[in-house]
Amino acid sequence: MSISPTGVVSGSKGVGGEAQELGRIELARFANPSGMTSMGQNLYAATAASGEATTGYRWTTHGRLVQGQLEGSNVEIVQEMVDMISRSARTS
């Protein structure tokens, strides 16, 4: 199974089988993503605050897909640990 940068999902049966297009992954954008409601387990739902979803397949307008990659975090773990210890010391 493979996913192309444009969202095409392809797969083949058995070893050496010919790849077939199985479908496409559609991406969605929201005017206010922080207005979405968390449903848990990395699932979110649109709300009036988030606005309606704008959907599309094109990576030029909706982002892109990269198979086999992990999303990096923008959190500085050392600073977060220091802040957590500092808050804990102030409340004790």
Coordinates of N, CA, C and O in Angstrom, one line a residue:
M1 N 0.8 -1.2 0.0 CA 0.0 0.0 0.0 C 0.9 1.2 0.0 O 1.9 1.3 0.7
S2 N 0.5 2.3 -0.7 CA 1.3 3.5 -0.8 C 0.3 4.7 -0.9 O -0.8 4.5 -1.4
I3 N 0.8 5.8 -0.5 CA 0.0 7.1 -0.6 C 0.9 8.1 -1.3 O 2.0 8.4 -0.8
S4 N 0.4 8.7 -2.3 CA 1.2 9.7 -3.1 C 1.1 11.0 -2.4 O 0.1 11.3 -1.6
P5 N 1.9 12.0 -2.7 CA 1.8 13.4 -2.2 C 0.5 14.0 -2.6 O 0.0 14.9 -1.9
T6 N -0.2 13.6 -3.6 CA -1.5 14.1 -4.0 C -2.6 13.4 -3.4 O -3.8 13.7 -3.7
G7 N -2.4 12.4 -2.5 CA -3.4 11.7 -1.8 C -3.9 10.5 -2.5 O -4.9 9.9 -2.0
V8 N -3.4 10.0 -3.5 CA -3.8 8.8 -4.2 C -3.3 7.6 -3.4 O -2.1 7.5 -3.1
V9 N -4.2 6.7 -3.0 CA -3.9 5.5 -2.3 C -3.9 4.4 -3.3 O -4.9 4.1 -4.0
S10 N -2.8 3.7 -3.3 CA -2.6 2.5 -4.2 C -2.2 1.3 -3.4 O -1.6 1.4 -2.4
G11 N -2.6 0.1 -4.0 CA -2.2 -1.1 -3.3 C -2.2 -2.2 -4.3 O -2.8 -2.1 -5.4
S12 N -1.6 -3.3 -3.9 CA -1.6 -4.5 -4.8 C -1.8 -5.8 -3.9 O -1.6 -5.8 -2.7
K13 N -2.4 -6.8 -4.6 CA -2.6 -8.1 -3.9 C -1.4 -9.0 -4.1 O -0.9 -9.1 -5.2
G14 N -0.9 -9.6 -3.1 CA 0.2 -10.5 -3.2 C 1.5 -9.9 -3.5 O 1.6 -8.7 -3.8
V15 N 2.6 -10.7 -3.5 CA 3.9 -10.2 -3.9 C 4.0 -10.0 -5.4 O 3.7 -10.9 -6.1
G16 N 4.5 -8.9 -5.8 CA 4.7 -8.6 -7.2 C 3.4 -8.3 -8.0 O 3.4 -8.2 -9.2
G17 N 2.3 -8.1 -7.3 CA 1.1 -7.7 -8.0 C 1.1 -6.3 -8.5 O 1.8 -5.5 -8.0
E18 N 0.3 -6.0 -9.5 CA 0.3 -4.7 -10.1 C -0.5 -3.8 -9.2 O -1.6 -4.1 -8.7
A19 N 0.0 -2.6 -8.9 CA -0.6 -1.6 -8.1 C -1.9 -1.0 -8.7 O -1.9 -0.8 -10.0
Q20 N -2.9 -0.9 -7.9 CA -4.2 -0.3 -8.4 C -4.5 0.8 -7.5 O -4.3 0.8 -6.3
E21 N -5.1 1.9 -8.1 CA -5.6 3.0 -7.3 C -6.9 2.6 -6.5 O -7.8 2.1 -7.1
L22 N -6.8 2.7 -5.2 CA -7.9 2.3 -4.4 C -8.8 3.5 -4.0 O -9.9 3.3 -3.6
G23 N -8.3 4.7 -4.0 CA -9.0 5.9 -3.6 C -8.1 7.1 -3.5 O -6.9 7.0 -3.7
R24 N -8.7 8.2 -3.0 CA -7.9 9.4 -2.7 C -8.3 9.9 -1.3 O -9.4 9.8 -0.9
I25 N -7.3 10.5 -0.7 CA -7.5 11.1 0.6 C -7.8 12.6 0.4 O -7.0 13.3 -0.3
E26 N -8.9 13.0 0.9 CA -9.3 14.4 0.7 C -8.9 15.2 2.0 O -9.1 14.7 3.1
L27 N -8.4 16.4 1.8 CA -7.9 17.2 2.9 C -8.9 18.3 3.2 O -9.7 18.7 2.3
A28 N -9.0 18.8 4.4 CA -10.0 19.8 4.8 C -9.2 21.0 5.5 O -8.3 20.7 6.3
R29 N -9.7 22.2 5.3 CA -9.2 23.4 5.9 C -10.3 24.1 6.6 O -11.5 24.0 6.1
F30 N -10.0 24.8 7.7 CA -11.1 25.5 8.4 C -10.6 27.0 8.6 O -9.4 27.2 8.8
A31 N -11.5 27.9 8.5 CA -11.1 29.3 8.7 C -10.5 29.5 10.1 O -9.6 30.3 10.3
N32 N -11.1 28.8 11.1 CA -10.6 29.0 12.5 C -10.4 27.6 13.1 O -11.3 27.1 13.8
P33 N -9.3 26.9 12.8 CA -9.1 25.5 13.3 C -9.2 25.4 14.9 O -9.6 24.4 15.4
S34 N -8.8 26.5 15.6 CA -8.8 26.4 17.1 C -10.3 26.4 17.6 O -10.5 26.1 18.7
G35 N -11.2 26.7 16.7 CA -12.6 26.7 17.1 C -13.3 25.3 17.0 O -14.5 25.1 17.4
M36 N -12.5 24.3 16.6 CA -13.1 23.0 16.5 C -13.2 22.3 17.9 O -12.4 22.7 18.8
T37 N -14.0 21.4 18.0 CA -14.2 20.7 19.3 C -13.5 19.3 19.3 O -13.6 18.6 18.3
S38 N -12.7 19.1 20.3 CA -11.9 17.9 20.4 C -12.9 16.8 20.8 O -13.6 16.9 21.8
M39 N -12.8 15.7 20.1 CA -13.6 14.5 20.4 C -12.8 13.4 21.1 O -13.3 12.3 21.4
G40 N -11.5 13.6 21.3 CA -10.6 12.6 21.8 C -10.0 11.8 20.8 O -10.4 11.7 19.6
Q41 N -8.9 11.1 21.1 CA -8.1 10.2 20.2 C -7.8 10.9 18.9 O -7.9 10.3 17.8
N42 N -7.4 12.2 18.9 CA -7.0 12.9 17.8 C -8.1 13.2 16.8 O -7.8 13.4 15.6
L43 N -9.3 13.2 17.2 CA -10.5 13.5 16.4 C -11.1 14.8 16.7 O -11.2 15.1 17.9
Y44 N -11.5 15.6 15.7 CA -12.0 16.9 15.9 C -13.3 17.1 15.1 O -13.4 16.4 14.1
A45 N -14.2 17.9 15.6 CA -15.5 18.1 14.9 C -15.6 19.6 14.6 O -15.2 20.5 15.4
A46 N -16.2 20.0 13.5 CA -16.4 21.4 13.1 C -17.5 21.9 14.0 O -18.4 21.2 14.5
T47 N -17.4 23.2 14.3 CA -18.4 23.9 15.1 C -18.7 25.2 14.4 O -18.1 25.6 13.4
A48 N -19.6 26.0 14.9 CA -19.9 27.3 14.3 C -18.7 28.2 14.4 O -18.4 29.0 13.5
A49 N -17.9 28.0 15.5 CA -16.7 28.9 15.7 C -15.6 28.5 14.7 O -14.8 29.4 14.3
S50 N -15.5 27.2 14.2 CA -14.5 26.8 13.3 C -14.8 27.2 11.9 O -14.0 27.4 11.0
G51 N -16.1 27.3 11.6 CA -16.6 27.5 10.2 C -16.7 26.2 9.5 O -16.3 25.2 10.0
E52 N -17.2 26.3 8.3 CA -17.4 25.1 7.4 C -16.0 24.7 6.8 O -15.2 25.5 6.6
A53 N -15.9 23.4 6.6 CA -14.7 22.9 6.0 C -14.6 23.2 4.5 O -15.6 23.2 3.8
T54 N -13.4 23.6 4.1 CA -13.1 23.7 2.6 C -12.3 22.5 2.3 O -11.2 22.3 2.9
T55 N -12.8 21.7 1.4 CA -12.1 20.4 1.1 C -11.5 20.5 -0.3 O -11.9 21.2 -1.1
G56 N -10.5 19.6 -0.4 CA -9.8 19.5 -1.7 C -8.7 18.5 -1.7 O -8.4 17.9 -0.7
Y57 N -8.2 18.2 -2.9 CA -7.2 17.2 -3.0 C -5.8 17.8 -3.3 O -4.8 17.2 -3.1
R58 N -5.7 19.0 -3.7 CA -4.5 19.6 -4.2 C -3.6 20.0 -3.0 O -4.0 20.8 -2.1
W59 N -2.4 19.6 -3.1 CA -1.4 19.9 -2.0 C -1.1 21.4 -2.1 O -0.6 22.0 -1.1
T60 N -1.3 22.1 -3.2 CA -0.9 23.5 -3.3 C -1.9 24.4 -2.5 O -1.5 25.5 -2.1
T61 N -3.1 23.9 -2.2 CA -4.1 24.7 -1.5 C -4.4 24.1 -0.1 O -4.9 24.8 0.7
H62 N -4.2 22.8 0.1 CA -4.7 22.2 1.3 C -3.6 21.5 2.1 O -3.9 20.8 3.1
G63 N -2.4 21.6 1.8 CA -1.3 20.9 2.4 C -0.9 19.7 1.6 O -1.3 19.5 0.5
R64 N 0.0 18.9 2.1 CA 0.4 17.7 1.3 C 0.6 16.5 2.3 O 0.7 16.6 3.5
L65 N 0.7 15.4 1.6 CA 0.8 14.1 2.4 C 2.2 13.6 2.1 O 2.7 13.6 0.9
V66 N 2.9 13.1 3.1 CA 4.2 12.5 2.9 C 4.2 11.1 3.7 O 4.1 11.1 4.9
Q67 N 4.2 10.1 2.9 CA 4.1 8.7 3.5 C 5.4 8.4 4.3 O 6.5 8.7 3.8
G68 N 5.3 7.8 5.4 CA 6.4 7.3 6.2 C 7.1 8.4 7.1 O 8.2 8.2 7.6
Q69 N 6.5 9.6 7.2 CA 7.1 10.7 8.0 C 6.3 10.9 9.3 O 5.1 10.6 9.3
L70 N 7.0 11.4 10.3 CA 6.3 11.7 11.5 C 6.3 13.2 11.6 O 7.2 13.9 11.2
E71 N 5.2 13.7 12.2 CA 5.0 15.1 12.4 C 5.9 15.6 13.6 O 5.9 14.9 14.6
G72 N 6.7 16.6 13.4 CA 7.5 17.1 14.5 C 6.7 18.0 15.4 O 5.7 18.7 15.0
S73 N 7.1 18.1 16.6 CA 6.4 18.9 17.6 C 7.1 20.3 17.6 O 8.3 20.4 17.5
N74 N 6.4 21.3 17.9 CA 7.0 22.7 18.0 C 7.2 23.0 19.5 O 7.3 24.2 19.9
V75 N 7.2 22.0 20.4 CA 7.4 22.2 21.8 C 8.8 22.0 22.2 O 9.5 21.1 21.7
E76 N 9.3 22.9 23.0 CA 10.7 22.8 23.5 C 10.6 22.1 24.8 O 10.2 22.7 25.8
I77 N 10.9 20.8 24.8 CA 10.7 19.9 26.0 C 11.4 20.4 27.2 O 10.9 20.4 28.3
V78 N 12.6 20.9 27.1 CA 13.4 21.4 28.2 C 12.7 22.6 28.9 O 12.5 22.6 30.1
Q79 N 12.3 23.5 28.1 CA 11.6 24.7 28.6 C 10.3 24.3 29.3 O 9.9 24.9 30.3
E80 N 9.5 23.4 28.7 CA 8.3 22.9 29.2 C 8.5 22.3 30.6 O 7.7 22.5 31.5
M81 N 9.6 21.5 30.7 CA 9.9 20.8 32.0 C 10.2 21.9 33.1 O 9.8 21.8 34.2
V82 N 11.0 22.9 32.7 CA 11.4 23.9 33.6 C 10.2 24.7 34.1 O 10.0 25.0 35.3
D83 N 9.3 25.0 33.1 CA 8.1 25.7 33.5 C 7.2 24.9 34.4 O 6.6 25.5 35.3
M84 N 7.1 23.6 34.1 CA 6.3 22.8 35.0 C 6.8 22.7 36.4 O 6.1 22.8 37.4
I85 N 8.1 22.6 36.6 CA 8.8 22.6 37.9 C 8.6 23.9 38.6 O 8.2 23.9 39.8
S86 N 8.7 25.0 37.9 CA 8.5 26.3 38.4 C 7.1 26.5 38.9 O 6.9 27.0 40.0
R87 N 6.1 26.1 38.1 CA 4.7 26.2 38.5 C 4.4 25.4 39.8 O 3.7 25.8 40.7
S88 N 5.0 24.2 39.8 CA 4.8 23.3 40.9 C 5.4 23.9 42.2 O 4.8 23.8 43.3
A89 N 6.6 24.5 42.1 CA 7.2 25.1 43.3 C 6.4 26.3 43.8 O 6.3 26.5 45.0
R90 N 5.8 27.1 42.9 CA 5.0 28.2 43.4 C 3.7 27.8 44.0 O 3.2 28.5 44.9
T91 N 3.1 26.7 43.7 CA 1.8 26.3 44.2 C 2.0 25.5 45.5 O 1.0 25.2 46.2
S92 N 3.2 25.1 45.8 CA 3.5 24.3 47.0 C 3.6 25.1 48.2 O 4.0 26.2 48.3

